GROMACS .gro file of C-alpha atoms in nm:
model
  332
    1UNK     CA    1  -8.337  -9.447 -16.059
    2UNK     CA    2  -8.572  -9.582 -16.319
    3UNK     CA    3  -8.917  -9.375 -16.454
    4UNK     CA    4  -9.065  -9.705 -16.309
    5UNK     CA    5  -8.910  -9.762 -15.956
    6UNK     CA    6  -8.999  -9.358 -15.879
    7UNK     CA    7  -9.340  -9.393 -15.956
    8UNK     CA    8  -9.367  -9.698 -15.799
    9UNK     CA    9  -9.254  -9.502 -15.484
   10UNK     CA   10  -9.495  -9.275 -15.586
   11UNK     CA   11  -9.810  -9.465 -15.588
   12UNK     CA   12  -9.698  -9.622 -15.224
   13UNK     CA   13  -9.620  -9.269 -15.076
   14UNK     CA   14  -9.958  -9.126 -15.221
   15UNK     CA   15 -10.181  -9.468 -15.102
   16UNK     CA   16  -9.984  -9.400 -14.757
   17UNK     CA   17 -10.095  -9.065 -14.760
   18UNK     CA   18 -10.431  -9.144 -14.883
   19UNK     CA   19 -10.441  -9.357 -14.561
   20UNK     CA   20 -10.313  -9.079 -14.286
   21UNK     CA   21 -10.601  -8.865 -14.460
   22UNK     CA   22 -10.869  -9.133 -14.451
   23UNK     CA   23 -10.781  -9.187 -14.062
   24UNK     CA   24 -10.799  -8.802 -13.959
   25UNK     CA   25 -11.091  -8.752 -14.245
   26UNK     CA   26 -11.245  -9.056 -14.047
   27UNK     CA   27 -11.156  -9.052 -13.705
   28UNK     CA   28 -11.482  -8.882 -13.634
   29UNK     CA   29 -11.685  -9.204 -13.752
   30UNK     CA   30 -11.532  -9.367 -13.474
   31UNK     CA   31 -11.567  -9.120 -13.181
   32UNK     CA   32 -11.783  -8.871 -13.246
   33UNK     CA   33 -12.076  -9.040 -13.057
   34UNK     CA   34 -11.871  -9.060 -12.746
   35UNK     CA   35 -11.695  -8.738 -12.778
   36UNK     CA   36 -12.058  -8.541 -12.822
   37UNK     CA   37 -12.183  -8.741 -12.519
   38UNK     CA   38 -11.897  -8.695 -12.272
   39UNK     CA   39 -11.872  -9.055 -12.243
   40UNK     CA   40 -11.471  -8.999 -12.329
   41UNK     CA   41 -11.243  -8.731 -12.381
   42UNK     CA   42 -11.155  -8.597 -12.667
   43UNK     CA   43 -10.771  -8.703 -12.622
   44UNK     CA   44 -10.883  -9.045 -12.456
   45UNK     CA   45 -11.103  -9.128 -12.768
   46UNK     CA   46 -10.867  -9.052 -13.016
   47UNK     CA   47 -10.573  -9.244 -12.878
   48UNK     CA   48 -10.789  -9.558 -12.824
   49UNK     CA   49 -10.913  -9.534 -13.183
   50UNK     CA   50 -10.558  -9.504 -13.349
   51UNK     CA   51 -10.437  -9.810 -13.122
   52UNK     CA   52 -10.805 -10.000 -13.244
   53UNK     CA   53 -10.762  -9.883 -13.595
   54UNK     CA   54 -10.448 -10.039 -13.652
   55UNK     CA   55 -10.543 -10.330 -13.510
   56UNK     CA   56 -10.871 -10.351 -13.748
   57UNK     CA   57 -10.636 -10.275 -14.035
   58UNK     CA   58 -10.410 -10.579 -13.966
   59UNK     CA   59 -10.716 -10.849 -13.947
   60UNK     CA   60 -10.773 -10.959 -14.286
   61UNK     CA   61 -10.710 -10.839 -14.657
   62UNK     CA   62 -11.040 -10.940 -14.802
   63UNK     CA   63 -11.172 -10.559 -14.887
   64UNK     CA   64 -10.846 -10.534 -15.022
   65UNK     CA   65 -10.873 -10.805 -15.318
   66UNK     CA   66 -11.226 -10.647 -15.402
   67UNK     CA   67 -11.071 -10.275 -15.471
   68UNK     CA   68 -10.774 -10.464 -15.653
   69UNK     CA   69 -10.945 -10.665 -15.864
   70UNK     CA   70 -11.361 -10.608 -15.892
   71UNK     CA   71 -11.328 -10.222 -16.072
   72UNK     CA   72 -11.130 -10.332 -16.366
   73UNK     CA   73 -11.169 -10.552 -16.591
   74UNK     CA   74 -10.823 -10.731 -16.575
   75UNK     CA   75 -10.440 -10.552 -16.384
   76UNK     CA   76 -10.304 -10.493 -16.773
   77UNK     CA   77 -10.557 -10.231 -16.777
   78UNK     CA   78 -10.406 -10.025 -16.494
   79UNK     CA   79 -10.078  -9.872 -16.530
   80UNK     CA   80  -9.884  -9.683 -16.272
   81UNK     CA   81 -10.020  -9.327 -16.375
   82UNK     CA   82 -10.390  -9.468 -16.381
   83UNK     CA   83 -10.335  -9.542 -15.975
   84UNK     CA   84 -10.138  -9.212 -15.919
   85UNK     CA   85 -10.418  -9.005 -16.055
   86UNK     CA   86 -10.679  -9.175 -15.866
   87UNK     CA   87 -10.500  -9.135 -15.534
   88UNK     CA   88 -10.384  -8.802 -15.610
   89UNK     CA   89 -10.768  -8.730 -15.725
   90UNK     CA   90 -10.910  -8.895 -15.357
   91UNK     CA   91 -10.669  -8.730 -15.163
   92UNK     CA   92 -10.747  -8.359 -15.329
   93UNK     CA   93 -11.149  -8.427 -15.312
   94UNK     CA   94 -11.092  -8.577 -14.961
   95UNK     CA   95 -10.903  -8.260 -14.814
   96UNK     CA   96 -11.134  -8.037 -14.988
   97UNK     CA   97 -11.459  -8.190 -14.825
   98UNK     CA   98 -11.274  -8.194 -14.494
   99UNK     CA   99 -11.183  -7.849 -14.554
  100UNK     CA  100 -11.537  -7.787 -14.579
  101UNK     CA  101 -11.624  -8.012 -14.274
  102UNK     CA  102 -11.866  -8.226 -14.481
  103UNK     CA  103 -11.832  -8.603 -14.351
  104UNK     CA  104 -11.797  -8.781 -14.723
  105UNK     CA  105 -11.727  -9.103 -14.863
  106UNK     CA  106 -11.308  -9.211 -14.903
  107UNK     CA  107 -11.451  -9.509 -15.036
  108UNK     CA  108 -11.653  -9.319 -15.282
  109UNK     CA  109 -11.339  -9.070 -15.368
  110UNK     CA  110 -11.110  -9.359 -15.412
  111UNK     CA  111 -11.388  -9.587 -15.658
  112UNK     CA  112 -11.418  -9.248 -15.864
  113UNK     CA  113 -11.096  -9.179 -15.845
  114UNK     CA  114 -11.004  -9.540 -16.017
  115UNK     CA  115 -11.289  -9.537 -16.246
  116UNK     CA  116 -11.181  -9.186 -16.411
  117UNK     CA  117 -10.825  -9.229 -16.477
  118UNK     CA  118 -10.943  -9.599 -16.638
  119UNK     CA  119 -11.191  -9.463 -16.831
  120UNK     CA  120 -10.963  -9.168 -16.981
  121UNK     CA  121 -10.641  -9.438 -17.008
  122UNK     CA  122 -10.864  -9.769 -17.117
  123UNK     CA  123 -11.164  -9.656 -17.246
  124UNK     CA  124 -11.508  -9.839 -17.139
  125UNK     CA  125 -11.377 -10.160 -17.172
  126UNK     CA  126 -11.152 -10.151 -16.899
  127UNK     CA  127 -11.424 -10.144 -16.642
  128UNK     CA  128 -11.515 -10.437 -16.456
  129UNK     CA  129 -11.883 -10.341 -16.425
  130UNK     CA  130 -12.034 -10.623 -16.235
  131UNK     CA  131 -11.760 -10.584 -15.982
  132UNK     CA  132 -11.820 -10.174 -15.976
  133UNK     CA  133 -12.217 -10.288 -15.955
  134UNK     CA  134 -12.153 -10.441 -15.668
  135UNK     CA  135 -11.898 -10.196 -15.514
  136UNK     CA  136 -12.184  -9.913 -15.533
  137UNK     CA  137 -12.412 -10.150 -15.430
  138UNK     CA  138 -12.252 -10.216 -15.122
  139UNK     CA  139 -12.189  -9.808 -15.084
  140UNK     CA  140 -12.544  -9.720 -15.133
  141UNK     CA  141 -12.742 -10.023 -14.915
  142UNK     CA  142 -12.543 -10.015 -14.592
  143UNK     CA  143 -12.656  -9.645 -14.523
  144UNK     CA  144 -12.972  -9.727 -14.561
  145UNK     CA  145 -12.945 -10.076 -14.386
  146UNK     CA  146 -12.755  -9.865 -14.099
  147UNK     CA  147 -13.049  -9.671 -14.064
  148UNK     CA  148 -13.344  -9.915 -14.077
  149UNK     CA  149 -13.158 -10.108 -13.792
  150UNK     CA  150 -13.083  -9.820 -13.605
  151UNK     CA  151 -13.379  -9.738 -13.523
  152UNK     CA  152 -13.505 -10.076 -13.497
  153UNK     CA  153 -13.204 -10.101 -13.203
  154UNK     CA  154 -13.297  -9.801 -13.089
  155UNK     CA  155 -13.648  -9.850 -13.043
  156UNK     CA  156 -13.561 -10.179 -12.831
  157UNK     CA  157 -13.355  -9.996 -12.586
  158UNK     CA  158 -13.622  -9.754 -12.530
  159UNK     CA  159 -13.876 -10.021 -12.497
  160UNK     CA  160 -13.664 -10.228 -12.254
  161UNK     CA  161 -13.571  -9.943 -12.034
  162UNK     CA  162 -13.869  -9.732 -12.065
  163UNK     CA  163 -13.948  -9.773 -11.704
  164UNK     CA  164 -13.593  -9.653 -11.578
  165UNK     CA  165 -13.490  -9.296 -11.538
  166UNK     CA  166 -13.251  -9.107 -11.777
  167UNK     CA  167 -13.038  -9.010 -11.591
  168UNK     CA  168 -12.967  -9.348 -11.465
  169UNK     CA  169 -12.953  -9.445 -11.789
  170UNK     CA  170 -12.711  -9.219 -11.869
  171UNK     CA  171 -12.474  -9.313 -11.647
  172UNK     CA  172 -12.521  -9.683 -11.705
  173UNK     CA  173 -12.474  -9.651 -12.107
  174UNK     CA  174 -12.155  -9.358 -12.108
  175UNK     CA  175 -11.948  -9.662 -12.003
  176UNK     CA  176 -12.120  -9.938 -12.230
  177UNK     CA  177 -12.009  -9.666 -12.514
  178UNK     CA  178 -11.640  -9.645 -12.465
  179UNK     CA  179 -11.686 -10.054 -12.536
  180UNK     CA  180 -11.915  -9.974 -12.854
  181UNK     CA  181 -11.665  -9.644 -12.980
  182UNK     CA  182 -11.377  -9.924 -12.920
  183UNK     CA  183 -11.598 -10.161 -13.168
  184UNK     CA  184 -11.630  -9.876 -13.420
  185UNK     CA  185 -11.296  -9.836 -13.425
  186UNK     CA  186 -11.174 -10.160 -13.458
  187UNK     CA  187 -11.430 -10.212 -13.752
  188UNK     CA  188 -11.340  -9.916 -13.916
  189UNK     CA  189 -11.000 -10.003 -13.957
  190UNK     CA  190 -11.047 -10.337 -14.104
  191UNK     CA  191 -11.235 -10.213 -14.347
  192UNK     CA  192 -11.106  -9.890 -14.468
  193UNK     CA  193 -10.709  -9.906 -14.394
  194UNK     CA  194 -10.780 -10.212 -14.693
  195UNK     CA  195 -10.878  -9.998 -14.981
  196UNK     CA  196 -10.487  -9.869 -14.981
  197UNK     CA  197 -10.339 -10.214 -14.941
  198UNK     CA  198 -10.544 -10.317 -15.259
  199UNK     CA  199 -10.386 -10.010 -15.461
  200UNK     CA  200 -10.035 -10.085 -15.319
  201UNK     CA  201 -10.054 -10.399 -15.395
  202UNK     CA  202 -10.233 -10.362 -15.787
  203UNK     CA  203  -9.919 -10.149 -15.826
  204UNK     CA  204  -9.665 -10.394 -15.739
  205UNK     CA  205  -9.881 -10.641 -15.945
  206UNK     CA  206  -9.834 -10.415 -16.228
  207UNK     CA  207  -9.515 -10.330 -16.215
  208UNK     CA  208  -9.404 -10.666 -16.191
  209UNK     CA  209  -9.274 -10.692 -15.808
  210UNK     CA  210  -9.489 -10.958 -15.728
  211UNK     CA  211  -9.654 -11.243 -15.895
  212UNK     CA  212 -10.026 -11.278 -15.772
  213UNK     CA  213 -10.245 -11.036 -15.626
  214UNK     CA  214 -10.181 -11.105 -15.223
  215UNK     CA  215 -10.139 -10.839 -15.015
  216UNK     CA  216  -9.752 -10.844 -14.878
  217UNK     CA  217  -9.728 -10.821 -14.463
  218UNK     CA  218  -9.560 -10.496 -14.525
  219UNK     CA  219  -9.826 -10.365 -14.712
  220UNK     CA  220 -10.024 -10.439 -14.425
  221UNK     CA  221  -9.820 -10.302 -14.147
  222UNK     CA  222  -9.722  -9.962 -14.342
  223UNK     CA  223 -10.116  -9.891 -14.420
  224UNK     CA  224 -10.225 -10.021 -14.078
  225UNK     CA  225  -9.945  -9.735 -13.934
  226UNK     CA  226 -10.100  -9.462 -14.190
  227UNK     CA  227 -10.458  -9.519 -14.065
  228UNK     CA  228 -10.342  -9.523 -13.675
  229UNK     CA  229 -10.135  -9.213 -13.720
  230UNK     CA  230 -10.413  -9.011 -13.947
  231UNK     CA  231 -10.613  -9.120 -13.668
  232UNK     CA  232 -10.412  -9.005 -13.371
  233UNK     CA  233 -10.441  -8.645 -13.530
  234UNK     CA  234 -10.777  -8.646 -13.543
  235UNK     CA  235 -11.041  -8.447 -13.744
  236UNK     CA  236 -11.245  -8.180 -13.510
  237UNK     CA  237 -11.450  -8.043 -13.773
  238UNK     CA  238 -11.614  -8.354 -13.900
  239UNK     CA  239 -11.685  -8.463 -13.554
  240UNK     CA  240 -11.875  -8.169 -13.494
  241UNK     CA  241 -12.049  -8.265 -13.780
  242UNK     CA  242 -12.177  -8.548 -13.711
  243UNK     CA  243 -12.153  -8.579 -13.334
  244UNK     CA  244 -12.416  -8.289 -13.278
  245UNK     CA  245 -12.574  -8.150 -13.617
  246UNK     CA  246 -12.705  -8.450 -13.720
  247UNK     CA  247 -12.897  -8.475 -13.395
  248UNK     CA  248 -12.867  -8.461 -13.035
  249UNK     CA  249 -12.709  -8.756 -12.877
  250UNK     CA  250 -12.748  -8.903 -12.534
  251UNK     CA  251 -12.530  -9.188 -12.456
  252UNK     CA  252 -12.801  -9.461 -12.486
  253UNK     CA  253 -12.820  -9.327 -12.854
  254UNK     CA  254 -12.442  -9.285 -12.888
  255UNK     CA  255 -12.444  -9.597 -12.769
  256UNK     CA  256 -12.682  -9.769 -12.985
  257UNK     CA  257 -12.577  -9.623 -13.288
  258UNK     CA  258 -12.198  -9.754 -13.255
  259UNK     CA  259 -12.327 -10.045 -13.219
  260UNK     CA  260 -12.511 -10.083 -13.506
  261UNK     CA  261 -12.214  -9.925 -13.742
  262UNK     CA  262 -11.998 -10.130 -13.599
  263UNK     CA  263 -12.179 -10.467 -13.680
  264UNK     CA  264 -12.264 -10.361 -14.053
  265UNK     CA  265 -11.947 -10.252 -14.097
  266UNK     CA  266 -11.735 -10.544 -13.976
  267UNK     CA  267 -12.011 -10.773 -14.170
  268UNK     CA  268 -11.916 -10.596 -14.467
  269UNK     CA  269 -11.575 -10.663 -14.415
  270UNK     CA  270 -11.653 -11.032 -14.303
  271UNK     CA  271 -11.788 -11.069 -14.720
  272UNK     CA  272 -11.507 -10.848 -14.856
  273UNK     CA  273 -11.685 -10.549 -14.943
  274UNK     CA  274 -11.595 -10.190 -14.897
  275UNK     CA  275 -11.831  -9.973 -14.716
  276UNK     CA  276 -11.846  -9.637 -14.644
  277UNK     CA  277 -11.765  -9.598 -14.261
  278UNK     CA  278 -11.940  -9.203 -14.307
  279UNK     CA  279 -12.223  -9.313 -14.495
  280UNK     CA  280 -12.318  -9.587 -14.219
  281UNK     CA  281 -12.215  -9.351 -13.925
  282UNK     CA  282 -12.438  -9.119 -14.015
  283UNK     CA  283 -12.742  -9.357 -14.136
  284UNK     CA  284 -12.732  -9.505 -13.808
  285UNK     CA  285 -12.765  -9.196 -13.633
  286UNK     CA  286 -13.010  -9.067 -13.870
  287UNK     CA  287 -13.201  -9.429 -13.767
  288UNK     CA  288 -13.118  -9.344 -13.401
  289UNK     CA  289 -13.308  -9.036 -13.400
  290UNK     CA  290 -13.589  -9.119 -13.590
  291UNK     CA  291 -13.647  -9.380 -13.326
  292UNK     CA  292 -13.722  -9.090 -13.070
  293UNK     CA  293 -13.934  -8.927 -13.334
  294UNK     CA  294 -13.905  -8.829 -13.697
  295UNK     CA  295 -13.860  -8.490 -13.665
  296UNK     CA  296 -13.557  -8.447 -13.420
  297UNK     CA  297 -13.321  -8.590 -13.716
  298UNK     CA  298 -13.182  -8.252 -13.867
  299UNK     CA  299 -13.278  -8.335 -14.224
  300UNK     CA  300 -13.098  -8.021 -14.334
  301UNK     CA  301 -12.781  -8.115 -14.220
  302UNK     CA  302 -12.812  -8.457 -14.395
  303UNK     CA  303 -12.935  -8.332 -14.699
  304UNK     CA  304 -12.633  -8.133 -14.729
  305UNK     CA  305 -12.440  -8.431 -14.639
  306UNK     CA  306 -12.596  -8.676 -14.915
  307UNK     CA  307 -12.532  -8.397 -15.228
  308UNK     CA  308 -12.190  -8.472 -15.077
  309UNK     CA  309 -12.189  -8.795 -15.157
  310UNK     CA  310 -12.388  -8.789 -15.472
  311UNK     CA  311 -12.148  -8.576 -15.605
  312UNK     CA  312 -11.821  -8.749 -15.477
  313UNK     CA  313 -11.741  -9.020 -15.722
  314UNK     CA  314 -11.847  -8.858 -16.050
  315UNK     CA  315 -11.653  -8.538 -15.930
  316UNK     CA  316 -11.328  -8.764 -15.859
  317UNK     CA  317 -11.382  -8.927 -16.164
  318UNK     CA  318 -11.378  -8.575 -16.334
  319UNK     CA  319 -11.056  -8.453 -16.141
  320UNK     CA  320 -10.816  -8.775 -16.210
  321UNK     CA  321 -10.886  -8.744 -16.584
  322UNK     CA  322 -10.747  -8.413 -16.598
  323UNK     CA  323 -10.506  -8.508 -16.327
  324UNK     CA  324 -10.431  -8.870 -16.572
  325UNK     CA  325 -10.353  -8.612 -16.895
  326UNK     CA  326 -10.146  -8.336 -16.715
  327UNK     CA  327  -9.920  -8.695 -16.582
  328UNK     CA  328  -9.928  -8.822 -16.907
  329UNK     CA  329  -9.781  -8.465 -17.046
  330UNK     CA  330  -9.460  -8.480 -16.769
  331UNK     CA  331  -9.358  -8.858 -16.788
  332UNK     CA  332  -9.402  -8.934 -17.164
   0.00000   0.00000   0.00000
């Protein structure tokens, strides 16, 4: 077989992978709310996430011409061992977080992950910087708009039933959250299950299988299965994370803060950009609790989680350059 057909296979195998990872490595952004608030079972949650998350992943391709095409500077200036570092670079940083059961940024692994091997293959000119600019920018406001209007939601449930007791409340709002986990789930998948599709796809641009940049229906369907099988496996020790360290849910909380990832993140998708389904997870419930006062957010917790995510994309950048050089040693 040709040096370019197996790497090629390569690249598809590793985005695939990438994909299975960023569904198990992400399931918890889904259905941790529910899970922590007993609104589902574990094994009912997860099931109806994989089935929601392929479903998301199949709805549009927008997020997916953004990763493509807005981080370099033109597809000449990507090669096939520039997108095999960078996945093989996500995938490492994303295990080892998991490993660690720190909720971080596959968006933010895989951006890094792109922008090191380019910069070690291409130099500085093969960055498309306004398109990065607005890449980050998208990474680092929706956190922060998850948790301004999570508390804002928040604070208009509590005023509207203020007058009703809890535990009626309770009752009323575990069912309205297996509608808002199903949301989440639907909206993570359309945005995240994309970010693979766009690296598939810059590969076959690149290596000359196709003519344009537009996302094949295979593409589609084989990263759509990835996502809903990563999913179906779940990841326990991120859902602990941030289903009950961040702070203590109820299931009008649970309920408002699916919500309110689940609108910012399918807007995002809506104007093709990628977000960070952690990041707004846990900004929302961060907003969420501040709601019911400052002080019952776990700051700890999320401090930890934010040096997390600070340190995510220049630490994938620094792991596909070496990753780039030791390719570069075995195929030429």
């Amino acid at each position: 077989m040709h040096e370019l057909q197996v790497i090629i296979i390569l690249i598809i195998g590793l985005a695939l992978i990438f994909d299975f990872i960023n569904g198990f490595h992400d399931t918890a952004n889904a259905i941790a709310t529910s899970v922590s608030t007993r609104a589902m079972t574990p094994r009912t949650a997860i099931i109806m996430a994989a089935v929601l998350n392929f479903c998301g992943a199949m709805y549009s391709t927008g997020v997916a011409h953004t990763i493509g095409s807005d981080i370099v500077r033109s597809a000449d200036h990507v090669d096939e061992l520039v997108l095999t570092a960078a996945l093989a670079g996500s995938i490492i940083w994303n295990l080892f977080t998991w490993y660690l059961a720190l909720p971080s940024s596959s968006s933010h692994s895989l951006v890094g992950g792109i922008m090191g091997a380019v910069l070690v293959s291409k130099g500085v000119g093969g960055l498309n910087y306004m398109g990065i600019l607005k890449i980050v920018l998208s990474l680092i406001l929706s956190p922060i708009i998850g948790m301004v209007t999570g508390c804002i939601i928040m604070t208009i449930l509590y005023y509207i039933f203020r007058k009703t007791a809890p535990s009626t409340i309770n009752h009323k709002f575990k069912k309205m959250q297996i509608v808002s986990a199903a949301m989440m789930a639907f909206s993570h998948g359309s945005n995240d299950a994309q970010k693979s599709m766009g690296i598939i796809t810059l590969a076959l641009l690149s290596g000359g299988y196709i003519a344009v940049f537009d996302v094949p229906t295979y593409v589609k369907i084989l990263a759509a299965l990835s996502m809903g099988l990563g999913t179906a496996f779940g990841g326990w020790k991120i859902i602990k994370t941030v289903g009950t360290k961040i702070f203590k849910l109820e299931p009008i909380s649970g309920f408002a803060s699916d919500l309110n990832s689940s609108l910012i993140i399918f807007s995002a998708t809506l104007m093709a950009l990628p977000v960070s389904t952690t990041h707004v997870v846990s900004g929302s419930i961060m907003g969420v609790g501040s709601a019911k006062r400052v002080n019952a957010v776990r700051w700890g917790v999320a401090q930890q989680m934010a040096i997390a995510w600070i340190m995510t994309i220049p630490a994938t950048a620094l792991l596909t350059s070496f990753i780039y050089h030791g390719l570069k040693l075995i195929f030429h």
